[in-house]
mmCIF file of C-alpha atoms and ligand atoms in Angstrom:
data_model
loop_
_atom_site.group_PDB
_atom_site.id
_atom_site.type_symbol
_atom_site.label_atom_id
_atom_site.label_comp_id
_atom_site.label_asym_id
_atom_site.label_seq_id
_atom_site.Cartn_x
_atom_site.Cartn_y
_atom_site.Cartn_z
ATOM 1 C CA MET A 1 -0.136 -0.226 0.072
ATOM 2 C CA SER A 2 1.263 3.525 -0.800
ATOM 3 C CA ASN A 3 2.121 5.372 2.213
ATOM 4 C CA GLY A 4 -0.135 8.204 0.866
ATOM 5 C CA GLU A 5 2.388 10.800 -0.405
ATOM 6 C CA HIS A 6 -0.026 11.848 -3.377
ATOM 7 C CA LEU A 7 -3.180 12.025 -1.041
ATOM 8 C CA ILE A 8 -3.852 15.571 0.254
ATOM 9 C CA VAL A 9 -6.417 15.811 2.829
ATOM 10 C CA LEU A 10 -8.201 19.424 2.929
ATOM 11 C CA SER A 11 -10.257 19.797 6.297
ATOM 12 C CA GLY A 12 -12.168 23.088 7.745
ATOM 13 C CA PRO A 13 -15.487 24.073 9.193
ATOM 14 C CA SER A 14 -18.485 24.213 7.087
ATOM 15 C CA GLY A 15 -18.474 27.589 5.449
ATOM 16 C CA SER A 16 -14.452 27.995 5.593
ATOM 17 C CA GLY A 17 -14.356 27.830 1.474
ATOM 18 C CA LYS A 18 -12.855 24.594 1.219
ATOM 19 C CA ASP A 19 -14.976 23.640 -2.182
ATOM 20 C CA THR A 20 -14.428 27.154 -3.758
ATOM 21 C CA VAL A 21 -10.664 26.964 -2.990
ATOM 22 C CA VAL A 22 -10.541 23.204 -4.706
ATOM 23 C CA SER A 23 -12.663 24.516 -7.579
ATOM 24 C CA GLN A 24 -10.115 27.270 -8.295
ATOM 25 C CA LEU A 25 -7.217 24.835 -7.946
ATOM 26 C CA ARG A 26 -8.638 22.557 -10.258
ATOM 27 C CA ARG A 27 -9.191 25.167 -13.063
ATOM 28 C CA LEU A 28 -5.569 26.507 -12.935
ATOM 29 C CA HIS A 29 -4.015 22.951 -12.331
ATOM 30 C CA PRO A 30 -6.766 20.357 -13.678
ATOM 31 C CA GLU A 31 -4.050 17.255 -13.265
ATOM 32 C CA ILE A 32 -4.957 17.545 -9.678
ATOM 33 C CA GLN A 33 -8.047 15.256 -8.694
ATOM 34 C CA VAL A 34 -10.676 15.269 -6.190
ATOM 35 C CA SER A 35 -11.932 12.356 -4.748
ATOM 36 C CA VAL A 36 -15.914 12.270 -4.784
ATOM 37 C CA SER A 37 -17.745 11.157 -1.437
ATOM 38 C CA ALA A 38 -20.398 9.377 -0.901
ATOM 39 C CA THR A 39 -23.274 10.665 1.594
ATOM 40 C CA THR A 40 -26.623 10.146 2.609
ATOM 41 C CA ARG A 41 -27.461 14.015 2.904
ATOM 42 C CA ALA A 42 -30.067 15.453 0.557
ATOM 43 C CA MET A 43 -28.676 17.056 -2.683
ATOM 44 C CA ARG A 44 -28.607 20.830 -2.435
ATOM 45 C CA PRO A 45 -29.764 22.839 -5.407
ATOM 46 C CA GLY A 46 -26.628 23.401 -8.081
ATOM 47 C CA GLU A 47 -25.386 20.110 -6.777
ATOM 48 C CA ALA A 48 -25.001 16.674 -9.171
ATOM 49 C CA GLU A 49 -24.679 12.971 -8.588
ATOM 50 C CA GLY A 50 -21.159 11.902 -8.861
ATOM 51 C CA VAL A 51 -20.078 15.742 -9.341
ATOM 52 C CA ASN A 52 -20.212 16.775 -5.726
ATOM 53 C CA TYR A 53 -21.216 13.442 -3.939
ATOM 54 C CA PHE A 54 -22.571 10.134 -4.614
ATOM 55 C CA TYR A 55 -26.137 10.347 -2.891
ATOM 56 C CA LEU A 56 -26.913 7.297 -1.476
ATOM 57 C CA THR A 57 -29.772 6.131 1.300
ATOM 58 C CA LYS A 58 -28.641 5.199 4.585
ATOM 59 C CA GLU A 59 -29.316 1.380 3.940
ATOM 60 C CA ASP A 60 -26.989 1.612 0.598
ATOM 61 C CA PHE A 61 -24.245 3.520 2.342
ATOM 62 C CA GLU A 62 -24.424 0.803 5.257
ATOM 63 C CA LYS A 63 -24.299 -2.129 2.420
ATOM 64 C CA LYS A 64 -21.158 -0.299 1.064
ATOM 65 C CA LEU A 65 -19.528 -0.100 4.543
ATOM 66 C CA LYS A 66 -20.233 -3.797 5.139
ATOM 67 C CA GLN A 67 -18.576 -4.739 1.874
ATOM 68 C CA GLY A 68 -15.556 -2.826 2.699
ATOM 69 C CA GLU A 69 -16.099 -0.106 -0.174
ATOM 70 C CA ILE A 70 -15.598 2.800 2.156
ATOM 71 C CA LEU A 71 -11.882 3.919 2.796
ATOM 72 C CA GLU A 72 -13.034 6.153 5.951
ATOM 73 C CA HIS A 73 -16.538 7.541 7.058
ATOM 74 C CA THR A 74 -17.898 9.637 9.506
ATOM 75 C CA CYS A 75 -21.408 10.663 10.588
ATOM 76 C CA TYR A 76 -21.674 14.351 10.110
ATOM 77 C CA CYS A 77 -24.770 16.520 11.678
ATOM 78 C CA GLY A 78 -26.969 13.357 11.017
ATOM 79 C CA ASN A 79 -25.749 11.967 7.715
ATOM 80 C CA TYR A 80 -23.124 9.484 6.847
ATOM 81 C CA TYR A 81 -20.206 10.839 4.735
ATOM 82 C CA GLY A 82 -17.275 8.416 3.305
ATOM 83 C CA THR A 83 -14.510 8.131 0.991
ATOM 84 C CA PRO A 84 -14.911 5.467 -1.726
ATOM 85 C CA LYS A 85 -12.035 3.365 -2.109
ATOM 86 C CA SER A 86 -12.668 3.254 -5.826
ATOM 87 C CA GLU A 87 -11.936 7.122 -5.622
ATOM 88 C CA VAL A 88 -8.341 6.965 -4.522
ATOM 89 C CA ASP A 89 -6.872 3.369 -4.905
ATOM 90 C CA ALA A 90 -6.083 3.636 -8.414
ATOM 91 C CA ARG A 91 -4.975 7.170 -8.505
ATOM 92 C CA ILE A 92 -2.487 6.813 -5.682
ATOM 93 C CA ALA A 93 -1.087 3.847 -7.106
ATOM 94 C CA ALA A 94 -0.847 5.936 -10.622
ATOM 95 C CA GLY A 95 1.135 8.763 -8.788
ATOM 96 C CA ILE A 96 -1.965 11.163 -9.341
ATOM 97 C CA ASP A 97 -2.277 13.650 -6.408
ATOM 98 C CA VAL A 98 -5.949 13.189 -5.230
ATOM 99 C CA VAL A 99 -7.541 15.857 -2.779
ATOM 100 C CA LEU A 100 -9.907 14.604 0.173
ATOM 101 C CA ILE A 101 -12.490 17.254 1.046
ATOM 102 C CA ILE A 102 -13.343 15.749 4.585
ATOM 103 C CA GLU A 103 -13.833 16.685 7.891
ATOM 104 C CA VAL A 104 -11.344 16.097 10.848
ATOM 105 C CA GLU A 105 -12.297 12.489 12.008
ATOM 106 C CA GLY A 106 -11.886 11.513 8.470
ATOM 107 C CA GLY A 107 -8.454 13.473 8.683
ATOM 108 C CA ALA A 108 -7.220 11.554 11.291
ATOM 109 C CA ASN A 109 -8.340 8.325 9.638
ATOM 110 C CA ILE A 110 -6.424 8.936 6.698
ATOM 111 C CA ARG A 111 -3.260 9.841 8.717
ATOM 112 C CA ARG A 112 -3.526 6.653 10.365
ATOM 113 C CA LEU A 113 -3.982 4.605 6.994
ATOM 114 C CA TYR A 114 -1.680 6.696 5.085
ATOM 115 C CA PRO A 115 1.092 8.174 7.134
ATOM 116 C CA ASP A 116 2.501 10.402 4.303
ATOM 117 C CA ALA A 117 -0.794 11.908 3.335
ATOM 118 C CA LYS A 118 -0.555 15.713 3.641
ATOM 119 C CA LEU A 119 -3.141 17.365 5.954
ATOM 120 C CA VAL A 120 -4.310 20.918 5.198
ATOM 121 C CA PHE A 121 -6.723 22.754 7.382
ATOM 122 C CA ILE A 122 -8.533 25.824 5.890
ATOM 123 C CA THR A 123 -9.823 28.467 8.174
ATOM 124 C CA PRO A 124 -12.214 31.710 7.633
ATOM 125 C CA PRO A 125 -10.576 34.805 8.569
ATOM 126 C CA SER A 126 -13.176 34.812 11.600
ATOM 127 C CA PHE A 127 -15.853 32.886 13.447
ATOM 128 C CA GLU A 128 -18.319 35.770 12.392
ATOM 129 C CA GLU A 129 -17.571 35.633 9.080
ATOM 130 C CA LEU A 130 -18.125 31.714 9.015
ATOM 131 C CA GLU A 131 -21.447 32.355 10.480
ATOM 132 C CA ARG A 132 -22.295 34.894 7.848
ATOM 133 C CA ARG A 133 -21.041 32.588 5.085
ATOM 134 C CA LEU A 134 -22.994 29.843 6.234
ATOM 135 C CA ARG A 135 -25.910 31.921 6.607
ATOM 136 C CA SER A 136 -25.552 33.768 3.394
ATOM 137 C CA ARG A 137 -25.374 30.317 1.534
ATOM 138 C CA GLY A 138 -29.281 29.997 2.216
ATOM 139 C CA THR A 139 -29.274 26.169 1.695
ATOM 140 C CA ASP A 140 -29.728 25.133 5.301
ATOM 141 C CA SER A 141 -32.145 25.681 8.037
ATOM 142 C CA PRO A 142 -31.600 27.723 11.019
ATOM 143 C CA GLN A 143 -31.372 24.370 13.081
ATOM 144 C CA ALA A 144 -28.967 22.799 10.394
ATOM 145 C CA ILE A 145 -26.861 26.155 10.549
ATOM 146 C CA ALA A 146 -26.656 25.913 14.286
ATOM 147 C CA GLY A 147 -25.468 22.163 14.183
ATOM 148 C CA ARG A 148 -22.958 23.401 11.832
ATOM 149 C CA LEU A 149 -21.609 26.263 13.704
ATOM 150 C CA ALA A 150 -21.379 23.817 16.905
ATOM 151 C CA ARG A 151 -19.452 21.431 15.058
ATOM 152 C CA ALA A 152 -17.328 24.106 13.405
ATOM 153 C CA LYS A 153 -15.947 24.897 16.992
ATOM 154 C CA GLU A 154 -14.970 21.416 17.502
ATOM 155 C CA GLU A 155 -13.129 21.232 14.023
ATOM 156 C CA LEU A 156 -11.334 24.376 14.677
ATOM 157 C CA ALA A 157 -10.108 23.101 17.877
ATOM 158 C CA CYS A 158 -8.417 20.098 15.877
ATOM 159 C CA ALA A 159 -6.496 22.525 13.644
ATOM 160 C CA PRO A 160 -3.028 22.282 15.264
ATOM 161 C CA LEU A 161 -3.187 18.645 14.711
ATOM 162 C CA TYR A 162 -2.601 19.205 10.499
ATOM 163 C CA ASP A 163 0.372 19.639 8.722
ATOM 164 C CA TYR A 164 -0.497 22.826 7.475
ATOM 165 C CA ARG A 165 -2.886 25.654 8.240
ATOM 166 C CA LEU A 166 -4.218 28.307 5.741
ATOM 167 C CA VAL A 167 -6.454 31.378 6.376
ATOM 168 C CA ASN A 168 -8.983 31.712 3.524
ATOM 169 C CA ASP A 169 -9.053 35.485 3.535
ATOM 170 C CA SER A 170 -7.746 35.625 -0.143
ATOM 171 C CA LEU A 171 -8.901 33.158 -2.298
ATOM 172 C CA ASP A 172 -5.999 33.556 -4.761
ATOM 173 C CA ASP A 173 -3.122 33.425 -2.029
ATOM 174 C CA CYS A 174 -5.346 30.173 -0.712
ATOM 175 C CA VAL A 175 -5.209 28.562 -3.901
ATOM 176 C CA GLU A 176 -1.508 29.172 -4.551
ATOM 177 C CA GLU A 177 -0.433 28.087 -1.248
ATOM 178 C CA LEU A 178 -2.327 25.093 -1.346
ATOM 179 C CA TYR A 179 -0.812 24.391 -5.003
ATOM 180 C CA ARG A 180 2.682 24.811 -3.409
ATOM 181 C CA ILE A 181 1.968 22.593 -0.651
ATOM 182 C CA ILE A 182 0.766 19.694 -2.937
ATOM 183 C CA LYS A 183 3.737 19.957 -5.330
ATOM 184 C CA THR A 184 6.326 19.988 -2.419
ATOM 185 C CA PRO A 185 7.626 16.771 -1.070
ATOM 186 C CA ARG A 186 6.807 16.274 2.554
ATOM 187 C CA VAL A 187 9.883 16.235 4.952
ATOM 188 C CA ALA A 188 9.993 13.297 6.860
ATOM 189 C CA ASN A 189 9.981 13.711 10.633
ATOM 190 C CA CYS A 190 12.725 12.115 12.618
HETATM 191 P P1 5GP B 201 -21.294 19.096 3.224
HETATM 192 O O1 5GP B 201 -22.655 18.792 3.907
HETATM 193 O O2 5GP B 201 -21.342 20.841 3.875
HETATM 194 O O3 5GP B 201 -21.037 19.121 1.884
HETATM 195 O O4 5GP B 201 -20.153 18.768 3.919
HETATM 196 C C1 5GP B 201 -20.244 18.333 5.258
HETATM 197 C C2 5GP B 201 -18.810 18.066 6.256
HETATM 198 O O5 5GP B 201 -18.501 16.621 5.713
HETATM 199 C C3 5GP B 201 -17.883 18.935 5.290
HETATM 200 O O6 5GP B 201 -17.001 19.317 6.117
HETATM 201 C C4 5GP B 201 -17.148 17.883 4.478
HETATM 202 O O7 5GP B 201 -15.628 18.166 4.069
HETATM 203 C C5 5GP B 201 -17.110 16.477 5.044
HETATM 204 N N1 5GP B 201 -17.207 15.236 4.273
HETATM 205 C C6 5GP B 201 -17.612 15.382 2.986
HETATM 206 N N2 5GP B 201 -17.211 14.073 2.465
HETATM 207 C C7 5GP B 201 -16.477 13.514 3.459
HETATM 208 C C8 5GP B 201 -15.977 12.210 3.342
HETATM 209 O O8 5GP B 201 -16.098 11.252 2.583
HETATM 210 N N3 5GP B 201 -15.435 11.837 4.623
HETATM 211 C C9 5GP B 201 -15.430 12.510 5.691
HETATM 212 N N4 5GP B 201 -14.960 12.169 6.678
HETATM 213 N N5 5GP B 201 -16.060 13.836 5.753
HETATM 214 C C10 5GP B 201 -16.566 14.467 4.541
#
């Protein structure tokens, strides 16, 4: 098994702008690929099957778990999210850089499975800005937003466990820095 030097985990609270950063990164560097996760949450307006997620029922997700098809998974605000093995295995074997946009529990599991994966944590400029972004997205109910804000506080506490931390106050700078991290070999710790 590869040690994961081509795996990049990108974590950060909901509303930190991870998806926007990765979309921009892919526009500039299409050779970098993104793992599409499976989820049991409902599709949001503007999302598409196989592009943002593979949308599964709870039963189908649990079946895939049992069959060993999911590399890592978590339960986030009442829904399953997981990385299909098929999104990762062949790509890292071929030396293709793959970005996993996942939360912190998944990040810790990837670190355990692939010690050489690069773990990058992205934060918004402030908690107030995070709250503003979540509310202005207009996709979640007030109750869901409250759940995501509570989870955001827990996630922010995990930032020190990551190899790299980026503040998303300038999209261009953030994308450039992420690209630099992806292309720089990880220095082994001793
Ligand atoms: P959202 O519902 O906003 O798309 O995602 C909620 C959270 O789940 C985000 O932090 C996102 O990065 C995370 N997430 C998405 N896919 C996966 C996955 O496959 N595994 C894990 N552990 N987290 C994921």
